[in-house]
């Protein structure tokens, strides 16, 4: 990343979004996010219209979340990302980019797995969960930025350059290729402000990441 500090801010936001999208909403964890005012302010969100709009939606949703709202968010999660039937916003790159086939573990899955391995990373449940889930790809983006930043701080110019190159390729060929489309599907079909807000923040995060990578 040209601007290391900006890259690390984007990585922090990506890691938070990955945590929001990995599993169905859990009341205790969401309660901690609200109590800690995690969404009171986010890195660079004020400079990104989508990210700021999403932050506001999620913050307001958390502030008024009760059992009924939590149950609605869980229903939203199932309809958007799990099913029954084809999810309304498939969270896997291979499915989202090949809607006519709608199959997981296609070539994109293997390509992102290879990218993860280039930086010594792999998904927790290898061969059992598709590597190209939006949460895993956001986590990898964050990890690649942090690896590059730590290597640069430690004087490892070669390691930093490798992580930056892997990250640029990953964004161009994968995350930025389908992440915006996926977020738009969530915005189209979501019933709760929790997931509408998350999708808007993903769009803002990806825009920031793409511009930083190009720089």
PDB file of C-alpha atoms in Angstrom:
ATOM      1  CA  UNK A   1       0.000   0.000   0.000  1.00  0.00           C
ATOM      2  CA  UNK A   2       1.259   3.486  -0.857  1.00  0.00           C
ATOM      3  CA  UNK A   3      -0.122   4.918   2.374  1.00  0.00           C
ATOM      4  CA  UNK A   4       0.622   2.353   5.077  1.00  0.00           C
ATOM      5  CA  UNK A   5      -1.535   4.059   7.695  1.00  0.00           C
ATOM      6  CA  UNK A   6      -4.536   4.270   5.374  1.00  0.00           C
ATOM      7  CA  UNK A   7      -4.004   0.640   4.408  1.00  0.00           C
ATOM      8  CA  UNK A   8      -4.005  -0.460   8.027  1.00  0.00           C
ATOM      9  CA  UNK A   9      -7.229   1.459   8.664  1.00  0.00           C
ATOM     10  CA  UNK A  10      -8.854  -0.299   5.726  1.00  0.00           C
ATOM     11  CA  UNK A  11      -7.546  -3.628   7.010  1.00  0.00           C
ATOM     12  CA  UNK A  12      -9.045  -3.028  10.447  1.00  0.00           C
ATOM     13  CA  UNK A  13     -12.402  -2.273   8.902  1.00  0.00           C
ATOM     14  CA  UNK A  14     -12.183  -5.349   6.656  1.00  0.00           C
ATOM     15  CA  UNK A  15     -11.452  -7.576   9.655  1.00  0.00           C
ATOM     16  CA  UNK A  16     -14.448  -6.159  11.538  1.00  0.00           C
ATOM     17  CA  UNK A  17     -16.730  -6.687   8.538  1.00  0.00           C
ATOM     18  CA  UNK A  18     -15.459 -10.243   8.140  1.00  0.00           C
ATOM     19  CA  UNK A  19     -16.450 -10.933  11.736  1.00  0.00           C
ATOM     20  CA  UNK A  20     -19.938  -9.508  11.096  1.00  0.00           C
ATOM     21  CA  UNK A  21     -20.457 -11.682   8.032  1.00  0.00           C
ATOM     22  CA  UNK A  22     -18.860 -14.977   9.035  1.00  0.00           C
ATOM     23  CA  UNK A  23     -21.672 -16.359  11.207  1.00  0.00           C
ATOM     24  CA  UNK A  24     -25.276 -15.620  12.083  1.00  0.00           C
ATOM     25  CA  UNK A  25     -25.763 -12.717  14.529  1.00  0.00           C
ATOM     26  CA  UNK A  26     -25.051 -13.516  18.177  1.00  0.00           C
ATOM     27  CA  UNK A  27     -26.740 -11.349  20.782  1.00  0.00           C
ATOM     28  CA  UNK A  28     -23.938 -11.351  23.349  1.00  0.00           C
ATOM     29  CA  UNK A  29     -21.259 -10.321  20.839  1.00  0.00           C
ATOM     30  CA  UNK A  30     -23.454  -7.654  19.249  1.00  0.00           C
ATOM     31  CA  UNK A  31     -24.207  -6.335  22.719  1.00  0.00           C
ATOM     32  CA  UNK A  32     -20.486  -5.899  23.346  1.00  0.00           C
ATOM     33  CA  UNK A  33     -20.100  -4.033  20.049  1.00  0.00           C
ATOM     34  CA  UNK A  34     -22.897  -1.680  21.074  1.00  0.00           C
ATOM     35  CA  UNK A  35     -21.529  -1.187  24.593  1.00  0.00           C
ATOM     36  CA  UNK A  36     -18.050  -0.450  23.259  1.00  0.00           C
ATOM     37  CA  UNK A  37     -19.507   1.964  20.676  1.00  0.00           C
ATOM     38  CA  UNK A  38     -17.505   0.247  17.961  1.00  0.00           C
ATOM     39  CA  UNK A  39     -19.599   1.870  15.244  1.00  0.00           C
ATOM     40  CA  UNK A  40     -19.608   5.369  16.742  1.00  0.00           C
ATOM     41  CA  UNK A  41     -16.744   6.147  14.380  1.00  0.00           C
ATOM     42  CA  UNK A  42     -14.872   4.104  11.810  1.00  0.00           C
ATOM     43  CA  UNK A  43     -11.621   4.747   9.935  1.00  0.00           C
ATOM     44  CA  UNK A  44     -12.131   7.000   6.897  1.00  0.00           C
ATOM     45  CA  UNK A  45     -15.888   6.298   6.884  1.00  0.00           C
ATOM     46  CA  UNK A  46     -16.643  10.012   6.895  1.00  0.00           C
ATOM     47  CA  UNK A  47     -14.772  10.278   3.587  1.00  0.00           C
ATOM     48  CA  UNK A  48     -16.717   7.429   1.961  1.00  0.00           C
ATOM     49  CA  UNK A  49     -20.425   8.006   1.453  1.00  0.00           C
ATOM     50  CA  UNK A  50     -21.272   4.295   1.388  1.00  0.00           C
ATOM     51  CA  UNK A  51     -19.166   3.477   4.421  1.00  0.00           C
ATOM     52  CA  UNK A  52     -20.578   6.347   6.472  1.00  0.00           C
ATOM     53  CA  UNK A  53     -24.169   5.512   5.528  1.00  0.00           C
ATOM     54  CA  UNK A  54     -23.558   1.889   6.508  1.00  0.00           C
ATOM     55  CA  UNK A  55     -21.933   2.845   9.779  1.00  0.00           C
ATOM     56  CA  UNK A  56     -24.939   4.988  10.705  1.00  0.00           C
ATOM     57  CA  UNK A  57     -27.385   2.173   9.895  1.00  0.00           C
ATOM     58  CA  UNK A  58     -25.527  -0.434  11.939  1.00  0.00           C
ATOM     59  CA  UNK A  59     -24.954   1.908  14.871  1.00  0.00           C
ATOM     60  CA  UNK A  60     -28.664   2.787  15.018  1.00  0.00           C
ATOM     61  CA  UNK A  61     -29.683  -0.857  14.661  1.00  0.00           C
ATOM     62  CA  UNK A  62     -27.404  -1.919  17.521  1.00  0.00           C
ATOM     63  CA  UNK A  63     -28.701   0.887  19.744  1.00  0.00           C
ATOM     64  CA  UNK A  64     -32.284  -0.408  19.497  1.00  0.00           C
ATOM     65  CA  UNK A  65     -31.606  -4.120  19.080  1.00  0.00           C
ATOM     66  CA  UNK A  66     -33.959  -6.337  21.069  1.00  0.00           C
ATOM     67  CA  UNK A  67     -34.844 -10.016  20.793  1.00  0.00           C
ATOM     68  CA  UNK A  68     -37.253  -9.397  17.919  1.00  0.00           C
ATOM     69  CA  UNK A  69     -34.649  -7.409  15.976  1.00  0.00           C
ATOM     70  CA  UNK A  70     -32.046 -10.092  16.609  1.00  0.00           C
ATOM     71  CA  UNK A  71     -34.386 -12.798  15.362  1.00  0.00           C
ATOM     72  CA  UNK A  72     -35.125 -10.734  12.241  1.00  0.00           C
ATOM     73  CA  UNK A  73     -31.389 -10.396  11.595  1.00  0.00           C
ATOM     74  CA  UNK A  74     -30.935 -14.147  11.984  1.00  0.00           C
ATOM     75  CA  UNK A  75     -33.710 -14.757   9.465  1.00  0.00           C
ATOM     76  CA  UNK A  76     -32.057 -12.255   7.155  1.00  0.00           C
ATOM     77  CA  UNK A  77     -28.736 -14.060   7.495  1.00  0.00           C
ATOM     78  CA  UNK A  78     -30.292 -17.389   6.545  1.00  0.00           C
ATOM     79  CA  UNK A  79     -32.186 -16.024   3.540  1.00  0.00           C
ATOM     80  CA  UNK A  80     -29.251 -13.971   2.248  1.00  0.00           C
ATOM     81  CA  UNK A  81     -26.327 -16.324   2.789  1.00  0.00           C
ATOM     82  CA  UNK A  82     -27.527 -19.875   3.527  1.00  0.00           C
ATOM     83  CA  UNK A  83     -30.955 -20.773   2.104  1.00  0.00           C
ATOM     84  CA  UNK A  84     -33.130 -22.910   1.910  1.00  0.00           C
ATOM     85  CA  UNK A  85     -32.597 -23.019  -1.809  1.00  0.00           C
ATOM     86  CA  UNK A  86     -30.159 -20.664  -3.482  1.00  0.00           C
ATOM     87  CA  UNK A  87     -29.175 -17.837  -1.122  1.00  0.00           C
ATOM     88  CA  UNK A  88     -30.351 -14.390  -2.195  1.00  0.00           C
ATOM     89  CA  UNK A  89     -26.809 -12.994  -1.878  1.00  0.00           C
ATOM     90  CA  UNK A  90     -24.445 -15.982  -2.188  1.00  0.00           C
ATOM     91  CA  UNK A  91     -21.379 -15.218  -0.033  1.00  0.00           C
ATOM     92  CA  UNK A  92     -19.019 -17.325  -2.174  1.00  0.00           C
ATOM     93  CA  UNK A  93     -17.132 -15.815  -5.083  1.00  0.00           C
ATOM     94  CA  UNK A  94     -17.510 -18.874  -7.297  1.00  0.00           C
ATOM     95  CA  UNK A  95     -21.302 -18.895  -6.889  1.00  0.00           C
ATOM     96  CA  UNK A  96     -21.721 -15.141  -7.185  1.00  0.00           C
ATOM     97  CA  UNK A  97     -19.679 -14.989 -10.394  1.00  0.00           C
ATOM     98  CA  UNK A  98     -21.312 -18.052 -11.991  1.00  0.00           C
ATOM     99  CA  UNK A  99     -25.007 -17.650 -11.198  1.00  0.00           C
ATOM    100  CA  UNK A 100     -26.011 -20.087 -13.932  1.00  0.00           C
ATOM    101  CA  UNK A 101     -24.110 -22.911 -12.202  1.00  0.00           C
ATOM    102  CA  UNK A 102     -24.376 -21.848  -8.539  1.00  0.00           C
ATOM    103  CA  UNK A 103     -21.737 -24.330  -7.370  1.00  0.00           C
ATOM    104  CA  UNK A 104     -19.134 -23.907  -4.645  1.00  0.00           C
ATOM    105  CA  UNK A 105     -15.522 -25.106  -4.865  1.00  0.00           C
ATOM    106  CA  UNK A 106     -14.976 -23.929  -8.439  1.00  0.00           C
ATOM    107  CA  UNK A 107     -11.764 -22.499  -9.922  1.00  0.00           C
ATOM    108  CA  UNK A 108     -12.070 -19.244  -7.956  1.00  0.00           C
ATOM    109  CA  UNK A 109     -12.046 -21.240  -4.730  1.00  0.00           C
ATOM    110  CA  UNK A 110      -8.752 -22.883  -5.672  1.00  0.00           C
ATOM    111  CA  UNK A 111      -7.261 -19.600  -6.862  1.00  0.00           C
ATOM    112  CA  UNK A 112      -7.964 -17.785  -3.604  1.00  0.00           C
ATOM    113  CA  UNK A 113      -6.681 -20.796  -1.661  1.00  0.00           C
ATOM    114  CA  UNK A 114      -3.417 -20.496  -3.573  1.00  0.00           C
ATOM    115  CA  UNK A 115      -3.241 -16.782  -2.773  1.00  0.00           C
ATOM    116  CA  UNK A 116      -3.741 -17.510   0.923  1.00  0.00           C
ATOM    117  CA  UNK A 117      -0.927 -20.048   0.836  1.00  0.00           C
ATOM    118  CA  UNK A 118       1.450 -17.550  -0.717  1.00  0.00           C
ATOM    119  CA  UNK A 119       1.346 -15.690   2.583  1.00  0.00           C
ATOM    120  CA  UNK A 120       1.266 -18.819   4.739  1.00  0.00           C
ATOM    121  CA  UNK A 121      -2.468 -18.711   5.461  1.00  0.00           C
ATOM    122  CA  UNK A 122      -5.402 -21.090   5.048  1.00  0.00           C
ATOM    123  CA  UNK A 123      -9.027 -21.280   6.149  1.00  0.00           C
ATOM    124  CA  UNK A 124      -9.767 -23.019   9.426  1.00  0.00           C
ATOM    125  CA  UNK A 125     -11.870 -25.824   7.916  1.00  0.00           C
ATOM    126  CA  UNK A 126      -9.889 -26.498   4.758  1.00  0.00           C
ATOM    127  CA  UNK A 127     -11.772 -28.638   2.180  1.00  0.00           C
ATOM    128  CA  UNK A 128     -14.960 -28.386   4.271  1.00  0.00           C
ATOM    129  CA  UNK A 129     -15.745 -24.674   3.851  1.00  0.00           C
ATOM    130  CA  UNK A 130     -15.241 -22.785   0.569  1.00  0.00           C
ATOM    131  CA  UNK A 131     -12.156 -20.600   0.760  1.00  0.00           C
ATOM    132  CA  UNK A 132     -13.837 -17.889  -1.337  1.00  0.00           C
ATOM    133  CA  UNK A 133     -16.467 -16.871   1.242  1.00  0.00           C
ATOM    134  CA  UNK A 134     -16.701 -13.067   1.490  1.00  0.00           C
ATOM    135  CA  UNK A 135     -15.655 -13.192   5.157  1.00  0.00           C
ATOM    136  CA  UNK A 136     -12.512 -15.205   4.391  1.00  0.00           C
ATOM    137  CA  UNK A 137     -11.570 -12.912   1.518  1.00  0.00           C
ATOM    138  CA  UNK A 138     -11.973  -9.838   3.717  1.00  0.00           C
ATOM    139  CA  UNK A 139      -9.898 -11.521   6.432  1.00  0.00           C
ATOM    140  CA  UNK A 140      -7.186 -12.297   3.911  1.00  0.00           C
ATOM    141  CA  UNK A 141      -7.152  -8.719   2.678  1.00  0.00           C
ATOM    142  CA  UNK A 142      -6.641  -7.534   6.254  1.00  0.00           C
ATOM    143  CA  UNK A 143      -3.929 -10.131   6.942  1.00  0.00           C
ATOM    144  CA  UNK A 144      -2.029  -9.251   3.757  1.00  0.00           C
ATOM    145  CA  UNK A 145      -2.022  -5.538   4.628  1.00  0.00           C
ATOM    146  CA  UNK A 146      -0.806  -6.250   8.146  1.00  0.00           C
ATOM    147  CA  UNK A 147       1.905  -8.619   6.896  1.00  0.00           C
ATOM    148  CA  UNK A 148       3.170  -5.974   4.480  1.00  0.00           C
ATOM    149  CA  UNK A 149       3.123  -3.286   7.174  1.00  0.00           C
ATOM    150  CA  UNK A 150       4.917  -5.445   9.771  1.00  0.00           C
ATOM    151  CA  UNK A 151       7.542  -6.521   7.252  1.00  0.00           C
ATOM    152  CA  UNK A 152       8.157  -2.910   6.250  1.00  0.00           C
ATOM    153  CA  UNK A 153       8.511  -1.827   9.887  1.00  0.00           C
ATOM    154  CA  UNK A 154      10.974  -4.671  10.510  1.00  0.00           C
ATOM    155  CA  UNK A 155      13.077  -3.706   7.506  1.00  0.00           C
ATOM    156  CA  UNK A 156      11.987  -6.689   5.427  1.00  0.00           C
ATOM    157  CA  UNK A 157      11.558  -4.901   2.126  1.00  0.00           C
ATOM    158  CA  UNK A 158      11.371  -8.152   0.152  1.00  0.00           C
ATOM    159  CA  UNK A 159       8.670  -9.666   2.342  1.00  0.00           C
ATOM    160  CA  UNK A 160       6.722  -6.412   2.303  1.00  0.00           C
ATOM    161  CA  UNK A 161       6.903  -6.222  -1.489  1.00  0.00           C
ATOM    162  CA  UNK A 162       5.728  -9.823  -1.823  1.00  0.00           C
ATOM    163  CA  UNK A 163       2.712  -9.253   0.444  1.00  0.00           C
ATOM    164  CA  UNK A 164       1.843  -6.070  -1.444  1.00  0.00           C
ATOM    165  CA  UNK A 165       2.082  -7.851  -4.794  1.00  0.00           C
ATOM    166  CA  UNK A 166      -0.102 -10.740  -3.614  1.00  0.00           C
ATOM    167  CA  UNK A 167      -2.619  -8.248  -2.239  1.00  0.00           C
ATOM    168  CA  UNK A 168      -2.803  -6.213  -5.449  1.00  0.00           C
ATOM    169  CA  UNK A 169      -3.324  -9.348  -7.519  1.00  0.00           C
ATOM    170  CA  UNK A 170      -5.939 -10.652  -5.090  1.00  0.00           C
ATOM    171  CA  UNK A 171      -7.923  -7.420  -5.189  1.00  0.00           C
ATOM    172  CA  UNK A 172      -7.782  -7.149  -8.978  1.00  0.00           C
ATOM    173  CA  UNK A 173      -8.632 -10.778  -9.718  1.00  0.00           C
ATOM    174  CA  UNK A 174     -10.952 -11.586  -6.852  1.00  0.00           C
ATOM    175  CA  UNK A 175     -12.268  -9.410  -4.027  1.00  0.00           C
ATOM    176  CA  UNK A 176     -12.783  -6.190  -6.008  1.00  0.00           C
ATOM    177  CA  UNK A 177     -14.108  -8.183  -8.976  1.00  0.00           C
ATOM    178  CA  UNK A 178     -17.149  -9.548  -7.172  1.00  0.00           C
ATOM    179  CA  UNK A 179     -17.398  -7.821  -3.789  1.00  0.00           C
ATOM    180  CA  UNK A 180     -19.331  -4.829  -5.121  1.00  0.00           C
ATOM    181  CA  UNK A 181     -21.815  -7.083  -6.933  1.00  0.00           C
ATOM    182  CA  UNK A 182     -22.280  -9.156  -3.791  1.00  0.00           C
ATOM    183  CA  UNK A 183     -22.884  -6.036  -1.685  1.00  0.00           C
ATOM    184  CA  UNK A 184     -25.480  -4.814  -4.169  1.00  0.00           C
ATOM    185  CA  UNK A 185     -27.305  -8.147  -3.876  1.00  0.00           C
ATOM    186  CA  UNK A 186     -27.399  -7.750  -0.108  1.00  0.00           C
ATOM    187  CA  UNK A 187     -28.739  -4.208  -0.466  1.00  0.00           C
ATOM    188  CA  UNK A 188     -31.402  -5.444  -2.860  1.00  0.00           C
ATOM    189  CA  UNK A 189     -32.644  -8.311  -0.701  1.00  0.00           C
ATOM    190  CA  UNK A 190     -31.821  -7.509   2.941  1.00  0.00           C
ATOM    191  CA  UNK A 191     -34.741  -6.927   5.286  1.00  0.00           C
ATOM    192  CA  UNK A 192     -32.729  -5.440   8.156  1.00  0.00           C
ATOM    193  CA  UNK A 193     -30.584  -2.332   8.515  1.00  0.00           C
ATOM    194  CA  UNK A 194     -27.919  -4.503  10.105  1.00  0.00           C
ATOM    195  CA  UNK A 195     -27.114  -6.218   6.811  1.00  0.00           C
ATOM    196  CA  UNK A 196     -27.880  -3.180   4.657  1.00  0.00           C
ATOM    197  CA  UNK A 197     -25.328  -1.285   6.718  1.00  0.00           C
ATOM    198  CA  UNK A 198     -22.768  -4.067   6.537  1.00  0.00           C
ATOM    199  CA  UNK A 199     -23.096  -4.203   2.742  1.00  0.00           C
ATOM    200  CA  UNK A 200     -22.607  -0.446   2.421  1.00  0.00           C
ATOM    201  CA  UNK A 201     -19.505  -0.608   4.613  1.00  0.00           C
ATOM    202  CA  UNK A 202     -18.105  -3.426   2.462  1.00  0.00           C
ATOM    203  CA  UNK A 203     -18.539  -1.222  -0.608  1.00  0.00           C
ATOM    204  CA  UNK A 204     -16.759   1.674   1.085  1.00  0.00           C
ATOM    205  CA  UNK A 205     -13.973  -0.580   2.320  1.00  0.00           C
ATOM    206  CA  UNK A 206     -13.420  -2.096  -1.119  1.00  0.00           C
ATOM    207  CA  UNK A 207     -13.363   1.296  -2.793  1.00  0.00           C
ATOM    208  CA  UNK A 208     -10.723   2.499  -0.335  1.00  0.00           C
ATOM    209  CA  UNK A 209      -8.702  -0.694  -0.769  1.00  0.00           C
ATOM    210  CA  UNK A 210      -8.792  -0.498  -4.555  1.00  0.00           C
ATOM    211  CA  UNK A 211      -7.661   3.122  -4.600  1.00  0.00           C
ATOM    212  CA  UNK A 212      -4.878   2.502  -2.088  1.00  0.00           C
ATOM    213  CA  UNK A 213      -3.690  -0.519  -4.056  1.00  0.00           C
ATOM    214  CA  UNK A 214      -3.641   1.459  -7.300  1.00  0.00           C
ATOM    215  CA  UNK A 215      -1.640   4.192  -5.607  1.00  0.00           C
TER     216      UNK A 215
END
